[in-house]
CSV table of C-alpha atoms in Angstrom, one decimal:
chain,number,residue,atom,x,y,z
S,116,UNK,CA,0.0,0.0,0.0
S,117,UNK,CA,2.9,2.4,0.8
S,118,UNK,CA,4.2,2.0,-2.7
S,119,UNK,CA,0.9,3.2,-4.2
S,120,UNK,CA,1.0,6.3,-1.9
S,121,UNK,CA,4.6,7.0,-2.9
S,122,UNK,CA,3.6,6.8,-6.6
S,123,UNK,CA,0.9,9.4,-6.2
S,124,UNK,CA,3.1,11.7,-4.2
S,125,UNK,CA,5.9,11.4,-6.8
S,126,UNK,CA,3.3,12.2,-9.6
S,127,UNK,CA,2.1,15.3,-7.6
S,128,UNK,CA,5.7,16.5,-7.2
S,129,UNK,CA,6.4,16.0,-10.9
S,130,UNK,CA,3.4,18.0,-11.8
S,131,UNK,CA,4.4,20.9,-9.5
S,132,UNK,CA,7.9,20.9,-11.2
S,133,UNK,CA,6.3,20.6,-14.7
S,134,UNK,CA,8.7,17.7,-15.3
S,135,UNK,CA,7.0,16.2,-18.3
S,136,UNK,CA,9.2,13.0,-18.4
S,137,UNK,CA,8.7,12.2,-14.8
S,138,UNK,CA,4.9,12.9,-15.1
S,139,UNK,CA,4.7,10.2,-17.9
S,140,UNK,CA,6.6,7.7,-15.8
S,141,UNK,CA,4.6,8.1,-12.6
S,142,UNK,CA,1.3,8.4,-14.5
S,143,UNK,CA,2.0,5.1,-16.2
S,144,UNK,CA,2.8,3.4,-12.9
S,145,UNK,CA,-0.4,4.9,-11.4
S,146,UNK,CA,-2.5,3.6,-14.3
S,147,UNK,CA,-1.2,0.1,-13.6
S,148,UNK,CA,-2.9,0.0,-10.2
S,149,UNK,CA,-5.7,-2.5,-10.2
S,150,UNK,CA,-7.3,-2.8,-6.8
S,151,UNK,CA,-10.3,-0.4,-6.3
S,152,UNK,CA,-9.7,-0.3,-2.5
S,153,UNK,CA,-6.1,0.9,-3.1
S,154,UNK,CA,-7.4,3.6,-5.4
S,155,UNK,CA,-9.9,4.8,-2.8
S,156,UNK,CA,-7.2,5.1,-0.2
S,157,UNK,CA,-5.0,7.0,-2.5
S,158,UNK,CA,-7.8,9.5,-3.3
S,159,UNK,CA,-8.2,10.1,0.5
S,160,UNK,CA,-4.6,11.4,0.9
S,161,UNK,CA,-4.2,15.0,2.0
S,162,UNK,CA,-4.0,17.4,-1.0
S,163,UNK,CA,-5.5,14.9,-3.3
S,164,UNK,CA,-9.1,15.7,-3.6
S,165,UNK,CA,-11.2,12.7,-4.5
S,166,UNK,CA,-12.9,14.3,-7.5
S,167,UNK,CA,-9.6,15.3,-8.9
S,168,UNK,CA,-7.7,12.0,-8.7
S,169,UNK,CA,-7.2,10.0,-11.9
S,170,UNK,CA,-10.0,7.7,-12.9
S,171,UNK,CA,-8.0,4.5,-13.1
S,172,UNK,CA,-9.5,1.9,-15.5
S,173,UNK,CA,-7.4,-0.4,-17.5
S,174,UNK,CA,-8.1,-0.7,-21.2
S,175,UNK,CA,-8.5,-4.0,-23.0
S,176,UNK,CA,-6.0,-4.9,-25.7
S,177,UNK,CA,-8.7,-4.3,-28.3
S,178,UNK,CA,-9.4,-0.8,-27.0
S,179,UNK,CA,-5.6,-0.1,-26.7
S,180,UNK,CA,-5.2,-1.0,-30.4
S,181,UNK,CA,-8.1,1.2,-31.4
S,182,UNK,CA,-6.6,4.1,-29.4
S,183,UNK,CA,-3.3,3.6,-31.2
S,184,UNK,CA,-5.0,3.7,-34.6
S,185,UNK,CA,-6.8,6.9,-33.6
S,186,UNK,CA,-3.6,8.6,-32.5
S,187,UNK,CA,-1.9,7.6,-35.8
S,188,UNK,CA,-4.8,9.3,-37.6
S,189,UNK,CA,-4.3,12.6,-35.8
S,190,UNK,CA,-6.5,12.2,-32.7
S,191,UNK,CA,-5.6,13.0,-29.2
S,192,UNK,CA,-7.1,10.6,-26.6
S,193,UNK,CA,-7.8,11.4,-23.0
S,194,UNK,CA,-9.8,10.0,-20.1
S,195,UNK,CA,-12.5,12.2,-18.7
S,196,UNK,CA,-13.0,11.2,-15.1
S,197,UNK,CA,-16.1,13.3,-14.4
S,198,UNK,CA,-14.5,16.5,-13.0
S,199,UNK,CA,-16.5,19.7,-12.8
S,200,UNK,CA,-15.2,23.0,-14.3
S,201,UNK,CA,-14.7,24.3,-10.8
S,202,UNK,CA,-12.4,21.3,-10.0
S,203,UNK,CA,-10.5,21.9,-13.3
S,204,UNK,CA,-10.1,25.5,-12.3
S,205,UNK,CA,-8.6,24.5,-8.9
S,206,UNK,CA,-6.2,22.3,-10.9
S,207,UNK,CA,-4.9,25.3,-12.8
S,208,UNK,CA,-7.3,26.2,-15.6
S,209,UNK,CA,-7.7,30.0,-16.1
S,210,UNK,CA,-11.0,31.4,-17.1
S,211,UNK,CA,-11.7,34.7,-18.8
S,212,UNK,CA,-15.3,33.9,-17.8
S,213,UNK,CA,-17.0,30.8,-16.4
S,214,UNK,CA,-20.7,31.0,-16.1
S,215,UNK,CA,-21.7,30.0,-12.5
S,216,UNK,CA,-24.2,27.5,-13.8
S,217,UNK,CA,-21.4,25.5,-15.4
S,218,UNK,CA,-19.1,25.5,-12.3
S,219,UNK,CA,-20.4,22.3,-10.7
S,220,UNK,CA,-21.8,20.4,-13.7
S,221,UNK,CA,-20.3,17.1,-14.6
S,222,UNK,CA,-20.7,14.3,-17.2
S,223,UNK,CA,-20.3,10.6,-17.1
S,224,UNK,CA,-16.7,9.4,-17.2
S,225,UNK,CA,-15.6,8.4,-20.7
S,226,UNK,CA,-12.6,7.8,-23.0
S,227,UNK,CA,-12.6,10.6,-25.6
S,228,UNK,CA,-10.8,11.4,-28.8
S,229,UNK,CA,-10.6,14.6,-30.9
S,230,UNK,CA,-8.6,15.8,-33.9
S,231,UNK,CA,-5.9,18.0,-32.3
S,232,UNK,CA,-4.6,19.8,-35.4
S,233,UNK,CA,-6.1,23.4,-35.5
S,234,UNK,CA,-7.3,22.8,-39.1
S,235,UNK,CA,-9.1,19.6,-38.1
S,236,UNK,CA,-10.4,20.4,-34.6
S,237,UNK,CA,-13.6,22.1,-35.9
S,238,UNK,CA,-16.0,20.7,-38.6
S,239,UNK,CA,-14.9,22.4,-41.8
S,240,UNK,CA,-17.4,25.0,-42.9
S,241,UNK,CA,-19.2,25.1,-39.6
S,242,UNK,CA,-18.6,28.9,-39.1
S,243,UNK,CA,-21.3,31.4,-39.9
S,244,UNK,CA,-23.9,28.6,-39.8
S,245,UNK,CA,-26.9,28.2,-37.5
S,246,UNK,CA,-26.5,25.3,-35.0
S,247,UNK,CA,-29.1,23.2,-36.9
S,248,UNK,CA,-27.0,23.4,-40.0
S,249,UNK,CA,-23.9,22.6,-38.1
S,250,UNK,CA,-25.5,19.4,-36.9
S,251,UNK,CA,-25.9,18.3,-40.5
S,252,UNK,CA,-22.1,18.5,-40.8
S,253,UNK,CA,-21.8,16.5,-37.6
S,254,UNK,CA,-23.9,13.8,-39.1
S,255,UNK,CA,-21.6,13.7,-42.1
S,256,UNK,CA,-18.6,13.5,-39.8
S,257,UNK,CA,-20.2,10.6,-37.9
S,258,UNK,CA,-20.6,8.6,-41.1
S,259,UNK,CA,-17.0,9.3,-42.0
S,260,UNK,CA,-15.8,8.0,-38.7
S,261,UNK,CA,-18.0,4.9,-39.0
S,262,UNK,CA,-16.5,4.2,-42.4
S,263,UNK,CA,-12.9,4.7,-41.2
S,264,UNK,CA,-13.4,2.5,-38.1
S,265,UNK,CA,-16.1,0.0,-39.0
S,266,UNK,CA,-17.6,-2.1,-36.1
S,267,UNK,CA,-15.5,-0.1,-33.6
S,268,UNK,CA,-18.6,1.3,-31.9
S,269,UNK,CA,-17.2,4.8,-31.9
S,270,UNK,CA,-19.8,7.6,-31.0
S,271,UNK,CA,-19.2,10.9,-32.8
S,272,UNK,CA,-21.1,13.6,-31.0
S,273,UNK,CA,-21.0,17.1,-29.6
S,274,UNK,CA,-18.9,17.8,-26.5
S,275,UNK,CA,-20.4,18.3,-23.1
S,276,UNK,CA,-19.0,21.5,-21.6
S,277,UNK,CA,-17.4,19.8,-18.5
S,278,UNK,CA,-15.6,17.3,-20.8
S,279,UNK,CA,-14.2,20.0,-23.1
S,280,UNK,CA,-13.0,22.1,-20.2
S,281,UNK,CA,-11.3,19.2,-18.5
S,282,UNK,CA,-9.6,17.8,-21.6
S,283,UNK,CA,-8.5,21.3,-22.7
S,284,UNK,CA,-6.4,21.5,-19.5
S,285,UNK,CA,-5.2,17.9,-19.9
S,286,UNK,CA,-4.1,18.7,-23.5
S,287,UNK,CA,-2.3,21.8,-22.4
S,288,UNK,CA,-0.4,19.9,-19.7
S,289,UNK,CA,0.6,17.2,-22.2
S,290,UNK,CA,1.4,19.3,-25.3
S,291,UNK,CA,1.6,22.9,-24.1
S,292,UNK,CA,-1.0,23.8,-26.8
S,293,UNK,CA,-4.1,25.7,-25.9
S,294,UNK,CA,-7.1,24.3,-27.7
S,295,UNK,CA,-9.1,27.1,-29.3
S,296,UNK,CA,-6.2,29.5,-28.6
S,297,UNK,CA,-4.2,31.5,-31.1
S,298,UNK,CA,-3.5,28.7,-33.5
S,299,UNK,CA,-7.3,28.0,-33.6
S,300,UNK,CA,-8.2,31.6,-34.3
S,301,UNK,CA,-9.6,32.1,-30.8
S,302,UNK,CA,-12.8,30.5,-32.0
S,303,UNK,CA,-15.6,28.9,-29.9
S,304,UNK,CA,-17.5,25.6,-30.2
S,305,UNK,CA,-21.0,24.8,-29.2
S,306,UNK,CA,-21.5,22.1,-26.7
S,307,UNK,CA,-24.5,19.9,-25.8
S,308,UNK,CA,-24.8,21.5,-22.3
S,309,UNK,CA,-27.8,23.7,-21.5
S,310,UNK,CA,-28.5,26.3,-18.8
S,311,UNK,CA,-31.5,24.2,-17.7
S,312,UNK,CA,-33.9,21.5,-18.8
S,313,UNK,CA,-36.7,24.1,-19.4
S,314,UNK,CA,-38.0,25.2,-22.8
S,315,UNK,CA,-35.9,28.1,-24.1
S,316,UNK,CA,-32.8,27.1,-22.2
S,317,UNK,CA,-29.6,28.5,-23.7
S,318,UNK,CA,-26.7,26.4,-24.9
S,319,UNK,CA,-23.1,26.5,-23.6
S,320,UNK,CA,-20.3,27.7,-25.9
S,321,UNK,CA,-16.6,27.2,-24.9
S,322,UNK,CA,-13.5,28.6,-26.4
S,323,UNK,CA,-11.4,31.7,-27.2
S,324,UNK,CA,-8.7,30.5,-24.8
S,325,UNK,CA,-6.3,33.4,-24.4
S,326,UNK,CA,-3.1,32.8,-22.5
S,327,UNK,CA,-3.3,35.8,-20.2
S,328,UNK,CA,-7.0,35.9,-19.5
S,329,UNK,CA,-8.0,32.3,-19.9
S,330,UNK,CA,-10.9,30.2,-21.4
S,331,UNK,CA,-14.4,31.5,-22.0
S,332,UNK,CA,-17.4,29.4,-21.1
S,333,UNK,CA,-20.9,30.9,-21.2
S,334,UNK,CA,-24.5,30.3,-22.5
S,335,UNK,CA,-25.9,31.8,-25.7
S,336,UNK,CA,-29.0,31.4,-27.8
S,337,UNK,CA,-28.7,28.5,-30.3
S,338,UNK,CA,-29.8,30.9,-33.0
S,339,UNK,CA,-26.5,32.9,-32.6
S,340,UNK,CA,-24.3,32.9,-35.7
S,341,UNK,CA,-20.7,34.1,-35.9
S,342,UNK,CA,-17.5,33.4,-37.9
S,343,UNK,CA,-15.9,32.4,-34.6
S,344,UNK,CA,-18.8,30.2,-33.3
S,345,UNK,CA,-18.1,26.8,-34.8
S,346,UNK,CA,-18.7,23.1,-34.0
S,347,UNK,CA,-16.0,20.7,-32.8
S,348,UNK,CA,-16.9,17.0,-32.7
S,349,UNK,CA,-15.7,14.6,-30.1
S,350,UNK,CA,-15.4,10.8,-30.5
S,351,UNK,CA,-16.4,8.6,-27.5
S,352,UNK,CA,-14.5,5.3,-27.4
S,353,UNK,CA,-16.3,2.3,-25.9
S,354,UNK,CA,-14.4,0.3,-23.3
S,355,UNK,CA,-14.6,-3.3,-24.4
């Protein structure tokens, strides 16, 4: 048990030092932990908030192969463990604005992939289109993914705001690249997160991540159209 505690502490120290090589080493060792009871004890350590600890779940060989194929095709792949935007903020994410309604929202844990190149992150031609028209492009992208990975069970869909916010920080820590930052034209993407479940609820948009001020996440009318308001798809990978 003490070895597991030491692994987590070493990982935390590496993250504080921004030692990328050490982070990879300790993260890989942490991912090899199997016993759920051990994971629960690690999450209860001081300075390791339960909601912010890694969601450790081993991948089958079949899923690992699929992940490798996706990475070769330009996808970035990360685990979303269910963290809220507020928890991501405490982990270091800066926000230009974060709507209070979004702060404590969460989504189901999932393994997610997205095209990380700026020219491929958004659906091409999705700018200056109403959201309904953007969804037509999403349907085309879904068919394209299904043709590229037949029988893989991949689900191409819109992001949930908590997922995108969390993975944006993960991607920054891994690559030092800000999704929807300068290289992405400081654009935004719609998400499938709403301000409420009532008729007329507004939809969350996330993006325009500026280095000094941070990420922007707010609610707007789905009828809004802008050259900077685009649609970025995400691919959910089933765990087999």
